[in-house]
């Protein structure tokens, strides 16, 4: 019921007499003497450059999904995280993402409903393989286990993978039409559903979801403050790991509601306690030129070309699921080439494409953050599976990976997870990642060192 929820929230905002700039595309935050003092952007209808001065700024522009092949993610482009990084903000755990699964033929959602109704995953030999990887939860296993198991099956020559709903009764299909009507209409038009029966299996693939609902992002404390005074964050823009690097589903909405409420509360307190802000005119002019630069580049690179190049670098299974240093460095070299030779030459035909050009800039930057963070972490846990470091290493790698800009370079450091503060403490052990352990038990030929 997302549209109803958004409508209710919008009505609350209007009743609160909050000024809304709903046509302004924000491109960067403003800083002065290490403090965030507002934001800049352009009006997507008129092209007017907009400068907003503020004592407190909250970045809640969503996570980074790299315009993935999953319904509803084509505008999730990491804008908040890229803006925060350019301002000097720290980001944390960017190597962790949410892996999902979807149909290879069309965008889908409603996996929980499909599995809950009796859907099963079978490999190219017709074998239901998920009990081999999680005997208790099977297809209801955590998403990183689902995606990892699918990748292992394909890597061992047992692909492709199919979602099999052919065993559903007519009553179950009718319930699907009531709960996920859009997906059912798509399946009906594609010939998967005929009448009230599912008549054929659908090819099913892992889907890269990025840091949506869980995974890395802008580093915040319990007050939702970043390391930059005056800058706060919440929701998917922030590091959203209330359940660790993997964990349970359904955490996105409660984290967004809780962190959003806290960010608003503490940002208001901060704004009330500090003096008026002053801005740097030279910085504003620099950001204005950067905001409109693609409109001045008539013979440059189309932003869609950059976006596709980034996707082709990070979407292969050996980069986002069963990764190793070699494949990560290959992808990083591709992204660096895009950043150095294509991003500076981005062109925009109009204000709409100017927005797409800024998405392309942010995708290239956050892809580099993602790949470098994945190289930095030398163990496996959650969605981060390194075939060259296959162990969940709670002896040496119970750490957070933190990145921040230093000049023109990305600087990384690690911090020990403060487990002494936690009521439940992990054991200091080294064990194979559950997906790799299951592959080993079932003679799946996914090789790793060690």
Short mmCIF file of C-alpha atoms in Angstrom, two decimals:
data_model
loop_
_atom_site.label_atom_id
_atom_site.label_comp_id
_atom_site.label_asym_id
_atom_site.label_seq_id
_atom_site.Cartn_x
_atom_site.Cartn_y
_atom_site.Cartn_z
CA UNK A 1 0.00 0.00 0.00
CA UNK A 2 2.86 2.37 -0.84
CA UNK A 3 0.80 4.98 -2.77
CA UNK A 4 -1.68 5.31 0.10
CA UNK A 5 1.18 5.73 2.56
CA UNK A 6 2.84 8.40 0.42
CA UNK A 7 -0.47 10.24 0.08
CA UNK A 8 -0.96 10.26 3.86
CA UNK A 9 2.57 11.56 4.44
CA UNK A 10 2.14 14.27 1.78
CA UNK A 11 -1.07 15.45 3.46
CA UNK A 12 0.76 15.64 6.80
CA UNK A 13 3.51 17.76 5.22
CA UNK A 14 0.97 20.17 3.70
CA UNK A 15 -0.85 20.52 7.03
CA UNK A 16 2.49 21.37 8.67
CA UNK A 17 2.99 24.40 6.37
CA UNK A 18 6.35 23.05 5.19
CA UNK A 19 7.67 24.71 2.05
CA UNK A 20 8.19 22.06 -0.62
CA UNK A 21 10.50 22.50 -3.63
CA UNK A 22 9.09 19.52 -5.50
CA UNK A 23 10.57 20.50 -8.89
CA UNK A 24 14.09 21.17 -7.64
CA UNK A 25 16.75 18.62 -8.48
CA UNK A 26 19.37 18.90 -5.73
CA UNK A 27 22.90 18.24 -7.02
CA UNK A 28 25.21 19.03 -4.08
CA UNK A 29 25.28 20.19 -0.48
CA UNK A 30 26.99 23.44 0.48
CA UNK A 31 29.82 23.57 3.00
CA UNK A 32 31.68 26.35 4.77
CA UNK A 33 34.52 25.84 7.27
CA UNK A 34 33.72 22.13 7.49
CA UNK A 35 30.04 22.68 8.22
CA UNK A 36 27.11 21.86 5.90
CA UNK A 37 25.16 25.06 5.31
CA UNK A 38 22.59 24.14 2.65
CA UNK A 39 22.25 22.72 -0.83
CA UNK A 40 22.12 23.70 -4.49
CA UNK A 41 20.24 22.37 -7.48
CA UNK A 42 18.16 23.37 -10.46
CA UNK A 43 14.46 23.68 -11.17
CA UNK A 44 13.66 20.85 -13.56
CA UNK A 45 10.83 22.85 -15.14
CA UNK A 46 12.44 26.28 -15.58
CA UNK A 47 16.18 25.56 -15.41
CA UNK A 48 16.66 28.13 -12.66
CA UNK A 49 19.66 27.54 -10.39
CA UNK A 50 18.49 27.23 -6.79
CA UNK A 51 20.53 27.96 -3.66
CA UNK A 52 19.07 26.84 -0.32
CA UNK A 53 20.72 28.01 2.90
CA UNK A 54 20.00 26.00 6.01
CA UNK A 55 21.32 25.57 9.53
CA UNK A 56 20.63 21.83 9.35
CA UNK A 57 20.37 19.57 6.30
CA UNK A 58 18.96 16.01 6.23
CA UNK A 59 19.91 13.73 3.32
CA UNK A 60 17.12 11.19 2.74
CA UNK A 61 17.27 10.74 -1.04
CA UNK A 62 17.26 6.95 -0.91
CA UNK A 63 19.90 4.29 -1.45
CA UNK A 64 21.88 3.09 -4.44
CA UNK A 65 20.31 0.45 -6.66
CA UNK A 66 22.22 1.24 -9.88
CA UNK A 67 18.89 1.24 -11.78
CA UNK A 68 18.72 -2.50 -11.21
CA UNK A 69 16.52 -5.07 -12.93
CA UNK A 70 13.90 -5.04 -10.23
CA UNK A 71 10.55 -3.31 -10.21
CA UNK A 72 10.58 0.22 -8.79
CA UNK A 73 14.37 0.71 -8.71
CA UNK A 74 14.99 2.70 -11.90
CA UNK A 75 15.38 5.99 -9.98
CA UNK A 76 17.47 4.66 -7.08
CA UNK A 77 20.84 6.15 -8.05
CA UNK A 78 22.79 6.93 -4.88
CA UNK A 79 22.41 10.70 -5.15
CA UNK A 80 22.45 11.34 -1.39
CA UNK A 81 25.54 9.19 -0.83
CA UNK A 82 27.44 10.79 -3.70
CA UNK A 83 26.57 14.29 -2.48
CA UNK A 84 27.66 13.39 1.05
CA UNK A 85 30.97 11.96 -0.17
CA UNK A 86 31.77 15.03 -2.28
CA UNK A 87 31.14 17.20 0.80
CA UNK A 88 33.67 15.17 2.81
CA UNK A 89 31.32 12.83 4.65
CA UNK A 90 32.23 9.37 5.89
CA UNK A 91 30.43 6.30 4.51
CA UNK A 92 30.43 2.88 6.14
CA UNK A 93 30.03 -0.77 5.10
CA UNK A 94 29.56 0.10 1.43
CA UNK A 95 30.66 -3.40 0.41
CA UNK A 96 27.38 -4.81 1.73
CA UNK A 97 24.25 -4.72 -0.39
CA UNK A 98 20.90 -6.42 -0.64
CA UNK A 99 20.76 -9.15 -3.25
CA UNK A 100 17.29 -10.02 -4.48
CA UNK A 101 15.86 -12.29 -7.16
CA UNK A 102 13.43 -11.64 -9.98
CA UNK A 103 12.18 -12.90 -13.32
CA UNK A 104 14.68 -12.75 -16.19
CA UNK A 105 11.96 -11.79 -18.65
CA UNK A 106 10.35 -8.79 -16.95
CA UNK A 107 10.48 -6.71 -13.77
CA UNK A 108 8.81 -8.36 -10.80
CA UNK A 109 8.14 -7.87 -7.13
CA UNK A 110 6.17 -9.81 -4.54
CA UNK A 111 8.75 -12.54 -3.95
CA UNK A 112 7.50 -13.05 -0.39
CA UNK A 113 3.98 -13.67 -1.68
CA UNK A 114 5.14 -15.98 -4.48
CA UNK A 115 7.24 -18.11 -2.14
CA UNK A 116 4.64 -17.99 0.61
CA UNK A 117 2.02 -19.31 -1.78
CA UNK A 118 4.11 -22.35 -2.62
CA UNK A 119 6.54 -21.23 -5.30
CA UNK A 120 9.78 -23.21 -5.50
CA UNK A 121 13.12 -22.71 -7.26
CA UNK A 122 14.40 -25.48 -9.52
CA UNK A 123 17.64 -25.70 -11.48
CA UNK A 124 18.12 -26.66 -15.11
CA UNK A 125 17.89 -30.35 -14.19
CA UNK A 126 14.48 -29.84 -12.55
CA UNK A 127 15.92 -30.30 -9.05
CA UNK A 128 14.56 -28.19 -6.18
CA UNK A 129 17.92 -27.06 -4.81
CA UNK A 130 17.17 -24.59 -1.99
CA UNK A 131 16.71 -27.36 0.66
CA UNK A 132 20.37 -28.22 -0.10
CA UNK A 133 21.43 -24.72 0.99
CA UNK A 134 18.98 -24.07 3.83
CA UNK A 135 17.17 -27.20 5.00
CA UNK A 136 14.88 -25.31 7.35
CA UNK A 137 13.80 -22.22 5.40
CA UNK A 138 14.37 -23.43 1.83
CA UNK A 139 13.01 -20.73 -0.54
CA UNK A 140 12.25 -18.52 2.47
CA UNK A 141 15.96 -18.28 3.29
CA UNK A 142 17.61 -14.83 3.58
CA UNK A 143 17.97 -13.09 0.23
CA UNK A 144 21.77 -13.29 0.21
CA UNK A 145 21.46 -17.09 0.60
CA UNK A 146 18.93 -17.29 -2.24
CA UNK A 147 21.12 -15.27 -4.59
CA UNK A 148 24.28 -17.10 -3.55
CA UNK A 149 22.68 -20.52 -4.00
CA UNK A 150 21.41 -19.59 -7.46
CA UNK A 151 24.88 -18.37 -8.46
CA UNK A 152 26.49 -21.58 -7.18
CA UNK A 153 24.05 -23.73 -9.16
CA UNK A 154 24.72 -21.81 -12.38
CA UNK A 155 28.50 -21.79 -11.75
CA UNK A 156 28.40 -25.59 -11.43
CA UNK A 157 26.65 -25.99 -14.79
CA UNK A 158 23.18 -26.63 -13.36
CA UNK A 159 21.49 -23.52 -14.70
CA UNK A 160 19.31 -21.87 -15.69
CA UNK A 161 17.14 -21.35 -12.61
CA UNK A 162 13.35 -21.32 -12.74
CA UNK A 163 10.57 -20.15 -10.45
CA UNK A 164 7.97 -22.92 -10.48
CA UNK A 165 4.45 -21.85 -9.52
CA UNK A 166 2.71 -24.56 -11.54
CA UNK A 167 1.70 -26.43 -8.38
CA UNK A 168 -0.51 -23.56 -7.13
CA UNK A 169 -4.24 -24.15 -6.89
CA UNK A 170 -6.83 -21.88 -8.52
CA UNK A 171 -7.61 -20.41 -5.09
CA UNK A 172 -3.93 -19.56 -4.55
CA UNK A 173 -3.72 -17.89 -7.96
CA UNK A 174 -6.84 -15.84 -7.18
CA UNK A 175 -5.19 -14.70 -3.94
CA UNK A 176 -2.07 -13.67 -5.87
CA UNK A 177 -4.25 -11.51 -8.14
CA UNK A 178 -5.69 -9.78 -5.07
CA UNK A 179 -2.34 -9.17 -3.33
CA UNK A 180 0.12 -8.57 -6.22
CA UNK A 181 -2.19 -7.70 -9.13
CA UNK A 182 0.40 -5.91 -11.27
CA UNK A 183 2.80 -8.87 -11.30
CA UNK A 184 -0.07 -11.25 -12.03
CA UNK A 185 -1.22 -9.11 -14.96
CA UNK A 186 2.31 -9.23 -16.38
CA UNK A 187 2.44 -13.01 -15.92
CA UNK A 188 -0.98 -13.30 -17.56
CA UNK A 189 0.05 -11.25 -20.59
CA UNK A 190 3.30 -13.21 -20.96
CA UNK A 191 1.46 -16.55 -20.98
CA UNK A 192 2.67 -17.72 -17.57
CA UNK A 193 -0.87 -17.59 -16.17
CA UNK A 194 -3.76 -18.82 -18.30
CA UNK A 195 -7.18 -18.49 -16.71
CA UNK A 196 -6.67 -19.34 -13.07
CA UNK A 197 -3.70 -21.65 -13.51
CA UNK A 198 0.06 -21.14 -13.78
CA UNK A 199 1.00 -23.13 -16.88
CA UNK A 200 4.76 -22.60 -17.23
CA UNK A 201 7.84 -21.89 -15.18
CA UNK A 202 9.63 -18.52 -15.31
CA UNK A 203 13.38 -18.16 -15.71
CA UNK A 204 14.65 -16.61 -12.46
CA UNK A 205 17.86 -14.69 -11.78
CA UNK A 206 19.61 -12.95 -8.88
CA UNK A 207 19.08 -9.21 -8.89
CA UNK A 208 21.52 -6.62 -7.58
CA UNK A 209 19.55 -4.34 -5.27
CA UNK A 210 22.37 -2.22 -3.87
CA UNK A 211 22.10 -0.73 -0.40
CA UNK A 212 18.31 -0.71 -0.31
CA UNK A 213 16.67 -1.87 2.93
CA UNK A 214 20.07 -3.03 4.21
CA UNK A 215 23.72 -2.43 3.49
CA UNK A 216 26.16 0.47 3.60
CA UNK A 217 25.67 4.18 3.26
CA UNK A 218 26.27 7.48 5.01
CA UNK A 219 27.68 6.87 8.47
CA UNK A 220 25.39 8.19 11.23
CA UNK A 221 25.21 7.96 15.00
CA UNK A 222 22.08 7.37 17.09
CA UNK A 223 21.15 11.04 16.62
CA UNK A 224 21.39 10.47 12.84
CA UNK A 225 24.30 12.93 12.71
CA UNK A 226 27.11 12.47 10.19
CA UNK A 227 30.72 13.46 10.83
CA UNK A 228 29.99 16.86 9.24
CA UNK A 229 28.31 19.43 11.52
CA UNK A 230 24.90 20.40 10.21
CA UNK A 231 24.43 17.24 8.12
CA UNK A 232 22.07 14.43 9.10
CA UNK A 233 20.82 11.37 7.23
CA UNK A 234 18.20 8.63 7.51
CA UNK A 235 16.58 5.75 5.65
CA UNK A 236 18.31 4.00 2.78
CA UNK A 237 20.70 6.94 2.29
CA UNK A 238 22.27 6.09 5.63
CA UNK A 239 24.11 2.92 6.59
CA UNK A 240 21.09 0.67 7.11
CA UNK A 241 22.32 -2.37 9.00
CA UNK A 242 20.07 -2.86 12.04
CA UNK A 243 20.23 -6.62 11.39
CA UNK A 244 23.91 -6.76 10.43
CA UNK A 245 25.35 -7.35 6.93
CA UNK A 246 22.49 -9.65 5.95
CA UNK A 247 19.74 -10.59 8.30
CA UNK A 248 15.99 -10.59 8.14
CA UNK A 249 13.74 -8.98 5.57
CA UNK A 250 11.24 -6.26 6.29
CA UNK A 251 13.70 -3.88 7.98
CA UNK A 252 13.51 -1.02 5.46
CA UNK A 253 10.27 0.59 6.56
CA UNK A 254 10.78 0.46 10.35
CA UNK A 255 14.34 1.78 9.95
CA UNK A 256 13.14 4.57 7.65
CA UNK A 257 10.37 5.58 10.03
CA UNK A 258 12.55 5.46 13.14
CA UNK A 259 15.64 7.14 11.67
CA UNK A 260 13.52 9.69 9.81
CA UNK A 261 11.75 10.75 12.99
CA UNK A 262 15.02 10.95 14.91
CA UNK A 263 16.83 12.83 12.14
CA UNK A 264 14.08 15.41 11.99
CA UNK A 265 13.99 15.84 15.75
CA UNK A 266 17.76 16.20 16.24
CA UNK A 267 18.23 18.34 13.12
CA UNK A 268 15.60 20.75 14.47
CA UNK A 269 17.39 20.85 17.83
CA UNK A 270 20.69 21.55 16.08
CA UNK A 271 19.20 24.30 13.91
CA UNK A 272 17.66 26.00 16.95
CA UNK A 273 20.95 25.96 18.85
CA UNK A 274 23.34 27.39 16.23
CA UNK A 275 23.86 30.74 14.53
CA UNK A 276 22.76 31.66 11.04
CA UNK A 277 24.90 30.20 8.28
CA UNK A 278 27.08 31.94 5.73
CA UNK A 279 27.88 30.53 2.32
CA UNK A 280 30.94 30.64 0.08
CA UNK A 281 30.17 32.49 -3.16
CA UNK A 282 33.09 30.86 -4.98
CA UNK A 283 31.84 27.39 -4.04
CA UNK A 284 28.32 28.25 -5.19
CA UNK A 285 29.64 29.39 -8.57
CA UNK A 286 31.74 26.24 -8.94
CA UNK A 287 28.73 24.05 -8.16
CA UNK A 288 26.53 26.06 -10.53
CA UNK A 289 28.94 25.44 -13.39
CA UNK A 290 29.12 21.74 -12.54
CA UNK A 291 25.33 21.50 -12.37
CA UNK A 292 24.83 22.85 -15.90
CA UNK A 293 28.02 21.57 -17.55
CA UNK A 294 26.31 18.72 -19.48
CA UNK A 295 24.04 21.27 -21.21
CA UNK A 296 27.13 22.98 -22.64
CA UNK A 297 28.61 19.74 -24.03
CA UNK A 298 26.85 19.27 -27.38
CA UNK A 299 29.10 16.54 -28.77
CA UNK A 300 29.72 14.52 -25.62
CA UNK A 301 28.71 11.18 -24.14
CA UNK A 302 25.07 10.23 -23.62
CA UNK A 303 24.34 9.60 -19.91
CA UNK A 304 22.55 6.35 -20.73
CA UNK A 305 25.83 5.08 -22.19
CA UNK A 306 27.61 5.79 -18.91
CA UNK A 307 24.84 4.17 -16.87
CA UNK A 308 24.95 1.01 -19.02
CA UNK A 309 28.73 0.88 -18.73
CA UNK A 310 28.57 1.02 -14.93
CA UNK A 311 25.90 -1.69 -14.87
CA UNK A 312 27.94 -3.94 -17.18
CA UNK A 313 30.90 -3.55 -14.81
CA UNK A 314 29.19 -4.40 -11.52
CA UNK A 315 26.26 -6.68 -12.44
CA UNK A 316 28.20 -9.84 -13.46
CA UNK A 317 27.76 -12.60 -10.89
CA UNK A 318 31.51 -12.77 -10.18
CA UNK A 319 31.40 -9.14 -9.04
CA UNK A 320 28.25 -8.85 -6.95
CA UNK A 321 27.69 -12.42 -5.72
CA UNK A 322 30.64 -14.85 -5.90
CA UNK A 323 33.44 -12.33 -6.03
CA UNK A 324 37.21 -12.46 -5.78
CA UNK A 325 39.96 -9.83 -6.02
CA UNK A 326 40.57 -10.47 -9.72
CA UNK A 327 36.96 -9.86 -10.78
CA UNK A 328 36.58 -6.86 -8.46
CA UNK A 329 39.73 -5.24 -9.86
CA UNK A 330 38.52 -5.88 -13.41
CA UNK A 331 35.24 -4.12 -12.64
CA UNK A 332 37.06 -1.29 -10.87
CA UNK A 333 39.28 -0.71 -13.91
CA UNK A 334 36.16 -0.44 -16.09
CA UNK A 335 34.53 2.03 -13.71
CA UNK A 336 37.72 4.11 -13.44
CA UNK A 337 37.89 4.31 -17.23
CA UNK A 338 34.28 5.51 -17.33
CA UNK A 339 34.95 8.07 -14.59
CA UNK A 340 38.06 9.46 -16.26
CA UNK A 341 37.10 9.50 -19.95
CA UNK A 342 33.30 9.53 -20.16
CA UNK A 343 31.92 11.33 -17.10
CA UNK A 344 33.73 14.62 -17.86
CA UNK A 345 32.20 14.57 -21.37
CA UNK A 346 28.58 13.93 -20.37
CA UNK A 347 26.02 15.77 -22.47
CA UNK A 348 22.37 16.66 -21.85
CA UNK A 349 19.80 17.57 -24.53
CA UNK A 350 17.40 19.22 -22.09
CA UNK A 351 16.62 19.59 -18.39
CA UNK A 352 15.32 16.03 -18.14
CA UNK A 353 18.56 14.62 -19.51
CA UNK A 354 20.48 16.97 -17.26
CA UNK A 355 18.95 15.07 -14.35
CA UNK A 356 19.93 11.75 -15.97
CA UNK A 357 23.47 13.06 -16.46
CA UNK A 358 23.76 13.75 -12.73
CA UNK A 359 22.48 10.24 -12.03
CA UNK A 360 25.27 8.91 -14.26
CA UNK A 361 27.88 10.94 -12.37
CA UNK A 362 26.63 9.56 -9.07
CA UNK A 363 26.45 5.97 -10.33
CA UNK A 364 30.09 6.08 -11.46
CA UNK A 365 31.24 7.51 -8.12
CA UNK A 366 29.28 5.13 -5.91
CA UNK A 367 30.27 2.13 -8.05
CA UNK A 368 33.89 2.96 -7.27
CA UNK A 369 33.03 3.22 -3.55
CA UNK A 370 31.32 -0.16 -3.71
CA UNK A 371 34.13 -1.99 -5.49
CA UNK A 372 36.95 -0.49 -3.42
CA UNK A 373 35.08 -1.31 -0.20
CA UNK A 374 34.58 -4.90 -1.38
CA UNK A 375 38.31 -5.19 -2.07
CA UNK A 376 39.09 -3.76 1.35
CA UNK A 377 37.09 -6.37 3.28
CA UNK A 378 39.03 -9.62 3.34
CA UNK A 379 36.45 -12.05 4.65
CA UNK A 380 32.95 -13.24 3.72
CA UNK A 381 29.71 -12.41 5.52
CA UNK A 382 26.14 -11.60 4.54
CA UNK A 383 25.87 -10.56 0.89
CA UNK A 384 29.67 -10.13 0.66
CA UNK A 385 31.00 -13.51 -0.51
CA UNK A 386 34.72 -13.53 -1.40
CA UNK A 387 35.82 -16.84 -2.94
CA UNK A 388 39.41 -15.87 -2.13
CA UNK A 389 38.46 -15.14 1.52
CA UNK A 390 35.62 -17.65 2.06
CA UNK A 391 35.44 -17.56 5.86
CA UNK A 392 33.21 -15.51 8.11
CA UNK A 393 36.19 -14.30 10.11
CA UNK A 394 35.14 -13.12 13.57
CA UNK A 395 38.74 -13.36 14.75
CA UNK A 396 40.35 -10.71 12.53
CA UNK A 397 37.49 -9.12 10.56
CA UNK A 398 34.77 -8.26 13.04
CA UNK A 399 35.23 -4.73 11.74
CA UNK A 400 33.51 -1.92 9.90
CA UNK A 401 35.05 -0.60 6.68
CA UNK A 402 34.85 3.19 6.57
CA UNK A 403 35.61 5.36 3.55
CA UNK A 404 35.97 9.11 3.10
CA UNK A 405 37.54 11.45 0.54
CA UNK A 406 41.09 12.64 1.05
CA UNK A 407 42.00 15.07 -1.68
CA UNK A 408 41.19 13.30 -4.93
CA UNK A 409 41.57 9.84 -3.41
CA UNK A 410 39.31 7.52 -1.43
CA UNK A 411 40.75 6.80 1.98
CA UNK A 412 39.82 3.62 3.86
CA UNK A 413 40.17 2.55 7.44
CA UNK A 414 38.60 -0.09 9.66
CA UNK A 415 37.07 0.12 13.11
CA UNK A 416 36.42 -2.80 15.41
CA UNK A 417 32.73 -3.50 15.94
CA UNK A 418 32.12 -2.55 19.61
CA UNK A 419 30.71 -5.94 20.55
CA UNK A 420 31.49 -5.34 24.22
CA UNK A 421 28.49 -3.00 24.24
CA UNK A 422 26.16 -5.64 22.80
CA UNK A 423 23.96 -7.90 24.86
CA UNK A 424 24.48 -10.75 22.39
CA UNK A 425 28.08 -11.24 21.31
CA UNK A 426 29.32 -13.30 18.33
CA UNK A 427 31.77 -16.11 18.93
CA UNK A 428 35.37 -15.41 17.90
CA UNK A 429 35.50 -18.12 15.24
CA UNK A 430 36.29 -18.57 11.54
CA UNK A 431 33.75 -20.58 9.58
CA UNK A 432 32.94 -20.98 5.90
CA UNK A 433 30.23 -18.65 4.67
CA UNK A 434 26.93 -20.60 4.89
CA UNK A 435 26.42 -20.52 1.10
CA UNK A 436 29.93 -21.86 0.44
CA UNK A 437 29.63 -24.45 3.20
CA UNK A 438 26.39 -25.72 1.62
CA UNK A 439 28.04 -25.80 -1.80
CA UNK A 440 30.87 -27.87 -0.36
CA UNK A 441 28.45 -30.31 1.30
CA UNK A 442 26.56 -30.80 -1.96
CA UNK A 443 29.61 -31.16 -4.23
CA UNK A 444 28.84 -27.95 -6.10
CA UNK A 445 32.00 -27.10 -8.05
CA UNK A 446 32.52 -23.52 -6.91
CA UNK A 447 36.24 -23.27 -6.19
CA UNK A 448 37.92 -21.07 -3.61
CA UNK A 449 41.33 -20.92 -1.97
CA UNK A 450 41.71 -22.53 1.46
#
